[in-house]
Tab-separated table of N, CA, C and O in Angstrom:
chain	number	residue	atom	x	y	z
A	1193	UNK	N	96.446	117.928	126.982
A	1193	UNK	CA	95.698	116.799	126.483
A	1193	UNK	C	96.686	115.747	125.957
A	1193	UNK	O	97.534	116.161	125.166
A	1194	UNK	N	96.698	113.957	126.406
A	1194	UNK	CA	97.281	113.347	125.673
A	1194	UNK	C	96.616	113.220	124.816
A	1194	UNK	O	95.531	113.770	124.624
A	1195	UNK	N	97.556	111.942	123.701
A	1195	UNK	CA	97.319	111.951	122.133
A	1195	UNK	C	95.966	110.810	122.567
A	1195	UNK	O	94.840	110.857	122.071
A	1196	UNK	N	96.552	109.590	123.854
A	1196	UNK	CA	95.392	108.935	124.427
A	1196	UNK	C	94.048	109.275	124.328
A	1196	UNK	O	93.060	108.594	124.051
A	1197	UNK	N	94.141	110.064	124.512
A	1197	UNK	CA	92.573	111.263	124.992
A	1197	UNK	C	91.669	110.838	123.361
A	1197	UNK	O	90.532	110.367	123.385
A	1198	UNK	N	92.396	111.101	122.104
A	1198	UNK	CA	91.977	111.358	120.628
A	1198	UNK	C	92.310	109.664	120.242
A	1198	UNK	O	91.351	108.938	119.980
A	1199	UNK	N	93.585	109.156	120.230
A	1199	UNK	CA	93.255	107.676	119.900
A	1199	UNK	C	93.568	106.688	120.925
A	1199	UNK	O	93.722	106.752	122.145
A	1200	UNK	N	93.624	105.621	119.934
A	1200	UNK	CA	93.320	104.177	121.074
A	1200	UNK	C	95.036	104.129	121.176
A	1200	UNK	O	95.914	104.415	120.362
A	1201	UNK	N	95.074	103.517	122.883
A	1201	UNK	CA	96.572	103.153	122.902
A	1201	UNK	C	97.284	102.251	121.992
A	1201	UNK	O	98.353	102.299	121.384
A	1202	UNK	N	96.260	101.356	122.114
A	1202	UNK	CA	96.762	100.005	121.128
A	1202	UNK	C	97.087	100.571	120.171
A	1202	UNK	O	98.259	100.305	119.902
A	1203	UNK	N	96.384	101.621	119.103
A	1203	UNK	CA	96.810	101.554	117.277
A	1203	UNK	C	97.829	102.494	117.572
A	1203	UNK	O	98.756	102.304	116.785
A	1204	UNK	N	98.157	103.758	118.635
A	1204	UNK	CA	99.206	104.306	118.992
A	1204	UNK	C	100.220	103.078	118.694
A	1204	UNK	O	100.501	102.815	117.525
A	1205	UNK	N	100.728	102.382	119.693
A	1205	UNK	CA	101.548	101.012	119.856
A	1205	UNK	C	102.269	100.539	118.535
A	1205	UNK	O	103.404	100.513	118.059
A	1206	UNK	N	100.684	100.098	118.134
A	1206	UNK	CA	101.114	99.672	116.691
A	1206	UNK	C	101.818	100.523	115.110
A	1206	UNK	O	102.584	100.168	114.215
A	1207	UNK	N	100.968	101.911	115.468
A	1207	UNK	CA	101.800	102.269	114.467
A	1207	UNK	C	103.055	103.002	114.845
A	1207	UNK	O	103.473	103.796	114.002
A	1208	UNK	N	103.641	102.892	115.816
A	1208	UNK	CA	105.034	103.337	116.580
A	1208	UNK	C	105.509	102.165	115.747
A	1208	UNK	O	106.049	102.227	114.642
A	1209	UNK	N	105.221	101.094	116.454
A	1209	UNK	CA	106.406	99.830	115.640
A	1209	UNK	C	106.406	99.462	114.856
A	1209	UNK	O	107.328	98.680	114.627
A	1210	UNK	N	105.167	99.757	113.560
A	1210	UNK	CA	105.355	99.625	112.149
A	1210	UNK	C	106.427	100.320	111.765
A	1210	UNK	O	107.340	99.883	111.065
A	1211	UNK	N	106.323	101.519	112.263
A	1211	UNK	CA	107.574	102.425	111.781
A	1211	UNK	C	109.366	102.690	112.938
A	1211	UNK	O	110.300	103.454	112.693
A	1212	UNK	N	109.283	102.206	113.522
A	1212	UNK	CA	110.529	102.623	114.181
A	1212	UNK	C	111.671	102.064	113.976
A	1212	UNK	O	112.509	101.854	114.852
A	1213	UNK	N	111.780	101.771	112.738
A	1213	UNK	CA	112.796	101.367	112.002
A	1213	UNK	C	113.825	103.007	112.126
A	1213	UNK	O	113.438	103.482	113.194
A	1214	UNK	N	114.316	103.459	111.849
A	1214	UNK	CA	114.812	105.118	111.229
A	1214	UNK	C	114.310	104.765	109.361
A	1214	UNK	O	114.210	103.759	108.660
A	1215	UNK	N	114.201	105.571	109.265
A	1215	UNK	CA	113.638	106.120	107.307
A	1215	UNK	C	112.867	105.118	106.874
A	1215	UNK	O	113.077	104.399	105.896
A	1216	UNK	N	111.538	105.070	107.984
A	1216	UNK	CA	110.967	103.653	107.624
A	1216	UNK	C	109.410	104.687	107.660
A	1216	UNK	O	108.365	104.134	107.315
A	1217	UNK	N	109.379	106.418	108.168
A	1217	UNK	CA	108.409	106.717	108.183
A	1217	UNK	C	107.379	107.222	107.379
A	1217	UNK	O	107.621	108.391	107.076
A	1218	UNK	N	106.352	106.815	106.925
A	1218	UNK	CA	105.153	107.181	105.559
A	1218	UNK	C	104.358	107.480	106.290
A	1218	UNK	O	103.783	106.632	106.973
A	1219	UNK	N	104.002	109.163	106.391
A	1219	UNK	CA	102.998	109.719	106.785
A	1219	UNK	C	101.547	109.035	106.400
A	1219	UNK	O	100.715	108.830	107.284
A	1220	UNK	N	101.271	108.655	104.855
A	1220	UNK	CA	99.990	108.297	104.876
A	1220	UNK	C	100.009	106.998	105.720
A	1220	UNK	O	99.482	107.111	106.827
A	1221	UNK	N	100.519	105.786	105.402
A	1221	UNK	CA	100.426	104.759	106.797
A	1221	UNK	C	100.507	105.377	107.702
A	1221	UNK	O	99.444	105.877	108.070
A	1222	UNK	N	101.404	105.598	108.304
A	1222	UNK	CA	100.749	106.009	109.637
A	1222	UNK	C	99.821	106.515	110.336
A	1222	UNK	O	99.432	106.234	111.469
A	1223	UNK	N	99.377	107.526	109.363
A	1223	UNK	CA	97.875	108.256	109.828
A	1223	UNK	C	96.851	106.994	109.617
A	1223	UNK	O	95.744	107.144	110.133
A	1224	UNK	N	97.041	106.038	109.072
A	1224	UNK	CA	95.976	105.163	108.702
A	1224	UNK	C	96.025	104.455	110.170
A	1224	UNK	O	95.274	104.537	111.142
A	1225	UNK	N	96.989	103.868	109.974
A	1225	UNK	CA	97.490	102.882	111.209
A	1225	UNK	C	97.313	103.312	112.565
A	1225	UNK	O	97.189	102.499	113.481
A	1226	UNK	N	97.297	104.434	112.717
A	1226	UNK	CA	97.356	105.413	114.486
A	1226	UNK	C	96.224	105.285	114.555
A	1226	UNK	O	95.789	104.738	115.569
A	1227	UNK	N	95.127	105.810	113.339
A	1227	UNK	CA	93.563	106.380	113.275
A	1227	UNK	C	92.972	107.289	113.303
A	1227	UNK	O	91.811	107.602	113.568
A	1228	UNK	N	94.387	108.030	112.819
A	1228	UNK	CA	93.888	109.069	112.573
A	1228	UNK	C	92.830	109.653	111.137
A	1228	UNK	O	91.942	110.500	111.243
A	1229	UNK	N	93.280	108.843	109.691
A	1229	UNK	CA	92.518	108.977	109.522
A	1229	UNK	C	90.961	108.405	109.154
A	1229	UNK	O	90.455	108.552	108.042
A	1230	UNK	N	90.453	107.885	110.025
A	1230	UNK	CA	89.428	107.534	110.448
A	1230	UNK	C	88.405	108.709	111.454
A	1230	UNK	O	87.177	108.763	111.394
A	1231	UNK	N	89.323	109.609	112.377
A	1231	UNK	CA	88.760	110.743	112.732
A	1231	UNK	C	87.970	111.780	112.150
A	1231	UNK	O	88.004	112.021	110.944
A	1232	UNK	N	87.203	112.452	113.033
A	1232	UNK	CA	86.610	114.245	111.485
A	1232	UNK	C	87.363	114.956	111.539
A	1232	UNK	O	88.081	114.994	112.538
A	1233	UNK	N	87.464	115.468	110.928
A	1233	UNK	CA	88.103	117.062	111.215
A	1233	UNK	C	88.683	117.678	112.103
A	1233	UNK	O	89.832	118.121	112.122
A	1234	UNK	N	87.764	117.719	112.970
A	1234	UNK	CA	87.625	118.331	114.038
A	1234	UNK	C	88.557	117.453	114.947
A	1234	UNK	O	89.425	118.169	115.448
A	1235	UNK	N	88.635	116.489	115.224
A	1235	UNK	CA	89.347	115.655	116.224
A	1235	UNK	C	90.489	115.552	115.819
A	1235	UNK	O	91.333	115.685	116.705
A	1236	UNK	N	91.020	115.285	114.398
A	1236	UNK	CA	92.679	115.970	113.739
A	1236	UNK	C	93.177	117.005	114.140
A	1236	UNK	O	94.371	117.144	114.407
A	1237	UNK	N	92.171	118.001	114.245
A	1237	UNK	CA	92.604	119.708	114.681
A	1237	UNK	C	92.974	119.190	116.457
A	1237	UNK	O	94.052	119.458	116.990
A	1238	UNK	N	91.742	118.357	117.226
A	1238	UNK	CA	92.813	118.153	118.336
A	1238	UNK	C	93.939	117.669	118.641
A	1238	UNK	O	94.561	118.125	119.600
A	1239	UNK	N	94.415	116.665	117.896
A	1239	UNK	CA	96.138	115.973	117.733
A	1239	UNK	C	96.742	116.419	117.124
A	1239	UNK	O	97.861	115.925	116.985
A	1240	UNK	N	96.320	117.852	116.244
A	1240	UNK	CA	97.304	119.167	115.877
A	1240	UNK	C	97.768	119.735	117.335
A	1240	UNK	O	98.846	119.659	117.924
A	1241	UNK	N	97.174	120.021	117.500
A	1241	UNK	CA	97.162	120.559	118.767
A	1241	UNK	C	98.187	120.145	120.159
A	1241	UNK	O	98.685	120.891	121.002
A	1242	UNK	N	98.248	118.948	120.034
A	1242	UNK	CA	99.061	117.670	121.013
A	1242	UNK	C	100.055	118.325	120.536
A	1242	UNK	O	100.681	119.113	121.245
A	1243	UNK	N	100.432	118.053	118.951
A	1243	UNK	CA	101.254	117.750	118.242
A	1243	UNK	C	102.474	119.639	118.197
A	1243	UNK	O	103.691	119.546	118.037
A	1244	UNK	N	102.059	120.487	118.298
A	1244	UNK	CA	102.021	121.566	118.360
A	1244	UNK	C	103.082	122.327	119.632
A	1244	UNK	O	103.245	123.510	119.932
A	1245	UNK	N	103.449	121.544	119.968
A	1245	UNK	CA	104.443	121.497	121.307
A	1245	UNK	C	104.403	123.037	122.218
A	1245	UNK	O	104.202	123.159	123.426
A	1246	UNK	N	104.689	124.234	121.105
A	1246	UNK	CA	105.090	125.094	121.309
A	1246	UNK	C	103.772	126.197	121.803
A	1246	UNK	O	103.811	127.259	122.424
A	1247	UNK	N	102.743	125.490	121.278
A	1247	UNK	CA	101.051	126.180	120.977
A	1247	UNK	C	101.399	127.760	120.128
A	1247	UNK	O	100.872	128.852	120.340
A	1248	UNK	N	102.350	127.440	119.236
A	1248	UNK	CA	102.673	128.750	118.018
A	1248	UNK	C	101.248	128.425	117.330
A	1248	UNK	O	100.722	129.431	116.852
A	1249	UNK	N	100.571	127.320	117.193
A	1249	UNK	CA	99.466	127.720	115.813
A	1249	UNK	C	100.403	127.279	114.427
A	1249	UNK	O	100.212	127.709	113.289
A	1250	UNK	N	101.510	126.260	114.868
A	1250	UNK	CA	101.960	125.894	113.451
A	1250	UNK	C	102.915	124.564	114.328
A	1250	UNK	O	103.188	124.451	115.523
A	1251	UNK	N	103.259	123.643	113.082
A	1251	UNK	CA	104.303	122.594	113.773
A	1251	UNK	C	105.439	123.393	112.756
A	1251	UNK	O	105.247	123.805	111.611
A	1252	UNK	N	106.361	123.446	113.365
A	1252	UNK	CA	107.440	123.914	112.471
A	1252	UNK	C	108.323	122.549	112.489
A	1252	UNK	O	107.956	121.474	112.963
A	1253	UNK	N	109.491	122.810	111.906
A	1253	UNK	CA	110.510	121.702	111.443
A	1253	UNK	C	110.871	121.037	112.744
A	1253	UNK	O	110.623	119.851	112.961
A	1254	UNK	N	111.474	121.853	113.616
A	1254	UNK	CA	112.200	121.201	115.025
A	1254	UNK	C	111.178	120.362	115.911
A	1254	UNK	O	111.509	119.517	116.742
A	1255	UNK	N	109.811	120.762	115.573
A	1255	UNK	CA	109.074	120.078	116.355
A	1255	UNK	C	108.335	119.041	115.885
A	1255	UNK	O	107.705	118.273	116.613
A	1256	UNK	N	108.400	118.966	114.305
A	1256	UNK	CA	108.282	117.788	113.199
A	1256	UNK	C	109.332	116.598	113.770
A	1256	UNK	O	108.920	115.481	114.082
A	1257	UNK	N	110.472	116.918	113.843
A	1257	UNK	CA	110.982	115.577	113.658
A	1257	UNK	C	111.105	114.742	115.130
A	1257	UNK	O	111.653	113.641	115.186
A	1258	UNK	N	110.436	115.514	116.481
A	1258	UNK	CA	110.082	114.949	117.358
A	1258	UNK	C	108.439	114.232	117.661
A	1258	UNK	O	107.918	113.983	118.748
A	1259	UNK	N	107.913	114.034	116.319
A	1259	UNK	CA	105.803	114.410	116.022
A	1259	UNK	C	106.113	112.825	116.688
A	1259	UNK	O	105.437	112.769	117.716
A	1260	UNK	N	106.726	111.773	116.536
A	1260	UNK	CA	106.394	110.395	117.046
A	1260	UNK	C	106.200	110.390	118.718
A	1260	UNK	O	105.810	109.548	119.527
A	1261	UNK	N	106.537	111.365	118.779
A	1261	UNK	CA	106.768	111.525	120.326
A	1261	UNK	C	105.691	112.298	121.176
A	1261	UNK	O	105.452	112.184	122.378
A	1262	UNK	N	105.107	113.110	120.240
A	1262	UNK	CA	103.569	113.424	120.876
A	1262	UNK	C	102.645	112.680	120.663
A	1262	UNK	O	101.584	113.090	121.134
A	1263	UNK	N	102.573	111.259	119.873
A	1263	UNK	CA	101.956	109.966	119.868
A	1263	UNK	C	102.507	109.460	121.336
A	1263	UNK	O	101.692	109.353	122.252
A	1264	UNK	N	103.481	109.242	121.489
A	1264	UNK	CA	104.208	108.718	122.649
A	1264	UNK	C	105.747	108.767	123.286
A	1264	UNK	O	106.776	108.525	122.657
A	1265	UNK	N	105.678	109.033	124.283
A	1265	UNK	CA	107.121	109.505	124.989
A	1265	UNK	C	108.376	108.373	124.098
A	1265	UNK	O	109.447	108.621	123.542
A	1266	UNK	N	107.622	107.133	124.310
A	1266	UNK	CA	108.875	106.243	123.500
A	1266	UNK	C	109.208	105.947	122.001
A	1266	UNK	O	110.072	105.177	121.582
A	1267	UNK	N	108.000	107.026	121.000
A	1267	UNK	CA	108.788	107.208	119.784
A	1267	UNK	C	109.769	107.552	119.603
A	1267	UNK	O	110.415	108.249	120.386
A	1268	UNK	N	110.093	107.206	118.662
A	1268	UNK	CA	111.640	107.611	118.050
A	1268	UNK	C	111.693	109.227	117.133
A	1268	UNK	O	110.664	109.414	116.485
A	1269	UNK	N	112.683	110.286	117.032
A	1269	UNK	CA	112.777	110.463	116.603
A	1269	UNK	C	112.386	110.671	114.884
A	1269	UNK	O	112.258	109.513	114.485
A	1270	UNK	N	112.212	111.344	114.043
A	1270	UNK	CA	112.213	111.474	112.808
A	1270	UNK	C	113.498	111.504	112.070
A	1270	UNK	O	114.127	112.433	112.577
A	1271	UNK	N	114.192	110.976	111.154
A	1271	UNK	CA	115.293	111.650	110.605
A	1271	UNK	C	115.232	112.953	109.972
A	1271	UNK	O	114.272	113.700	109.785
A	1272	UNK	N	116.539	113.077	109.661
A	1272	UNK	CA	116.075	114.420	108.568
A	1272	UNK	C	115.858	114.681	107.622
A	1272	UNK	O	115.617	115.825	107.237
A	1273	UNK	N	115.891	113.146	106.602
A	1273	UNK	CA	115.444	112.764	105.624
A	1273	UNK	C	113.853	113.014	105.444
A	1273	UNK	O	113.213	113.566	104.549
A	1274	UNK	N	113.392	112.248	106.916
A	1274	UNK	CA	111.987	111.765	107.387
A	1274	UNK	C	111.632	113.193	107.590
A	1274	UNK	O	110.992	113.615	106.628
A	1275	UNK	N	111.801	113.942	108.374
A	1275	UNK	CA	110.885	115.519	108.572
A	1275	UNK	C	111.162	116.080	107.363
A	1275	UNK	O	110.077	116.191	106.793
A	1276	UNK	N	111.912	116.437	106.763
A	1276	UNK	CA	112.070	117.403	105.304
A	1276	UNK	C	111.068	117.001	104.583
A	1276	UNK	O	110.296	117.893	104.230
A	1277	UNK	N	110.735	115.485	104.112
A	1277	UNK	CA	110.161	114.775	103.127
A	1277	UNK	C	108.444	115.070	104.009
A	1277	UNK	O	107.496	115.496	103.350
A	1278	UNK	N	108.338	114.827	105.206
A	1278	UNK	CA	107.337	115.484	105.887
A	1278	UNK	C	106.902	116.726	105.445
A	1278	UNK	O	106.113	116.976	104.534
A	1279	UNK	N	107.347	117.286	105.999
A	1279	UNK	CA	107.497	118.775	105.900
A	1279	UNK	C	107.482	119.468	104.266
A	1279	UNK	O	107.057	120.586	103.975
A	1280	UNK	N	107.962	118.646	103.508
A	1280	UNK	CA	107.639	119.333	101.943
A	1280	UNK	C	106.043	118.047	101.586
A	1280	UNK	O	105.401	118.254	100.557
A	1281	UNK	N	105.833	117.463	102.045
A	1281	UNK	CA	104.508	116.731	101.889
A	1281	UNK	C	103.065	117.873	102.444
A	1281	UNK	O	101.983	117.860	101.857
A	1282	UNK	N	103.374	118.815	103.697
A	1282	UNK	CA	102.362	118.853	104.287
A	1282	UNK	C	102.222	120.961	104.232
A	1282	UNK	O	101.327	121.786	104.415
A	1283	UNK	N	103.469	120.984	103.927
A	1283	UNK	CA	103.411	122.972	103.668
A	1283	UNK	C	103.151	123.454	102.806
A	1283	UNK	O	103.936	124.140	102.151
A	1284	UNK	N	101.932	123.248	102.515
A	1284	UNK	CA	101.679	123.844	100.939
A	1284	UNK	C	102.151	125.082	101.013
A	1284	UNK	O	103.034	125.417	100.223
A	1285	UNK	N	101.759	125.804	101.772
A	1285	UNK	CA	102.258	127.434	101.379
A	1285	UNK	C	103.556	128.222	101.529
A	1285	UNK	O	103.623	129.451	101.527
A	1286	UNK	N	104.806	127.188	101.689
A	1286	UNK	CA	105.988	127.271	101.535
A	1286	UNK	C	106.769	128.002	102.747
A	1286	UNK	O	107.813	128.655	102.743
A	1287	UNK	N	105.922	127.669	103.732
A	1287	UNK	CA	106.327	128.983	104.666
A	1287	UNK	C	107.360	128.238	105.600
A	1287	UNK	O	107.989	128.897	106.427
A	1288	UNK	N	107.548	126.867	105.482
A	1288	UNK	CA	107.993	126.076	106.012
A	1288	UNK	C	108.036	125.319	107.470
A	1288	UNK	O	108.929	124.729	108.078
A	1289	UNK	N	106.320	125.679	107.815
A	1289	UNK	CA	106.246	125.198	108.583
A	1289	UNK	C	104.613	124.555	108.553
A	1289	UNK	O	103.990	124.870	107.540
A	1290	UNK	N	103.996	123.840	109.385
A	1290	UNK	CA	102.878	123.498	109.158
A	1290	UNK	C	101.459	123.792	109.696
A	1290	UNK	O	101.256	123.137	110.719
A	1291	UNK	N	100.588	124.436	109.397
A	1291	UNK	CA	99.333	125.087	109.735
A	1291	UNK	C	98.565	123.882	110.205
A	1291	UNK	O	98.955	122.727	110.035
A	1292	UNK	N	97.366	124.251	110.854
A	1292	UNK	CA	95.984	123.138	111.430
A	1292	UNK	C	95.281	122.635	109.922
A	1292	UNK	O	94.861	121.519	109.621
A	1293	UNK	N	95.310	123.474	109.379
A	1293	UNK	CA	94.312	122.968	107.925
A	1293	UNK	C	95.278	122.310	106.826
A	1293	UNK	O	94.799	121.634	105.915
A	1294	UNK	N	96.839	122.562	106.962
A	1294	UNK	CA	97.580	121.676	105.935
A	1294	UNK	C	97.495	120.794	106.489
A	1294	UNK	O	97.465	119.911	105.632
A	1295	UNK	N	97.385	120.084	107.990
A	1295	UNK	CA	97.829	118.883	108.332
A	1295	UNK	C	96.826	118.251	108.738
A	1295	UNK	O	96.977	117.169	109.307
A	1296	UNK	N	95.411	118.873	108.500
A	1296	UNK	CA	94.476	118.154	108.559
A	1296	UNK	C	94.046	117.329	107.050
A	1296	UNK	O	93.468	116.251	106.911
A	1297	UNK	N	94.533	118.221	106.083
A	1297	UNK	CA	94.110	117.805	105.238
A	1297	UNK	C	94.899	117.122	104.541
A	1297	UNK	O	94.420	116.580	103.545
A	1298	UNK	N	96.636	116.896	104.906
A	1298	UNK	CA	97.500	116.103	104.753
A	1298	UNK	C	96.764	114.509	105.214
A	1298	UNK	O	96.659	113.424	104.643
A	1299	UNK	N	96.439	114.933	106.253
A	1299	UNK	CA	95.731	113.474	107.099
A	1299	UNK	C	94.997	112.988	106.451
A	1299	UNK	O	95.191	111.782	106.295
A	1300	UNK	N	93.917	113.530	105.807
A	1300	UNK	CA	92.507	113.215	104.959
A	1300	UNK	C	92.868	113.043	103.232
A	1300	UNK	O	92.069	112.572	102.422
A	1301	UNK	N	93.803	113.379	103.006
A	1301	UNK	CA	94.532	112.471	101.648
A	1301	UNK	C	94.146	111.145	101.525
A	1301	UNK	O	94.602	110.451	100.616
């Protein structure tokens, strides 16, 4: 499934180039800006899913700091500033990696 499929290309677009600065990325904008959160639940759990590269049932770190890129082939990168600060935003349960329900509800913040 593309990310297409769940949002509009255009706010894809746009929130790529709000952020593709490097250490320019804020999870809550962006989820605003993409549309994601504007989605239910349920349709977050599908761009978990996109997002999920590996289909482990978790985003872990290595596949965090490539997440602009399951929005679209021509995101950039995350730094490692940018995924850590991610990544301690969205793991509540320290396991260090990220579940369907932390990052849904990271989204819905």
């Amino acid at each position: 499934m593309a990310m297409t499929s769940i949002l509009s290309a255009d706010d894809i677009k746009k929130a790529l180039n709000a952020f593709a600065a490097a250490d320019s990325f804020d999870h809550k904008k962006f989820f605003e800006v993409v549309g994601l959160k504007a989605l239910s639940a349920e349709e977050v759990k599908k761009a978990f899913l996109v997002l999920d590269a590996d289909n482990s049932g978790f985003i872990e770190e290595e596949e965090l700091k490539f997440m602009l890129k399951g929005f679209s082939s021509s995101g950039r990168d995350l730094t490692d500033q940018e995924t850590k600060a991610f990544l301690n935003a969205a793991d509540k349960d320290g396991d260090g990696k990220i579940g369907v329900e932390e990052f849904t509800a990271l989204v819905k913040e």
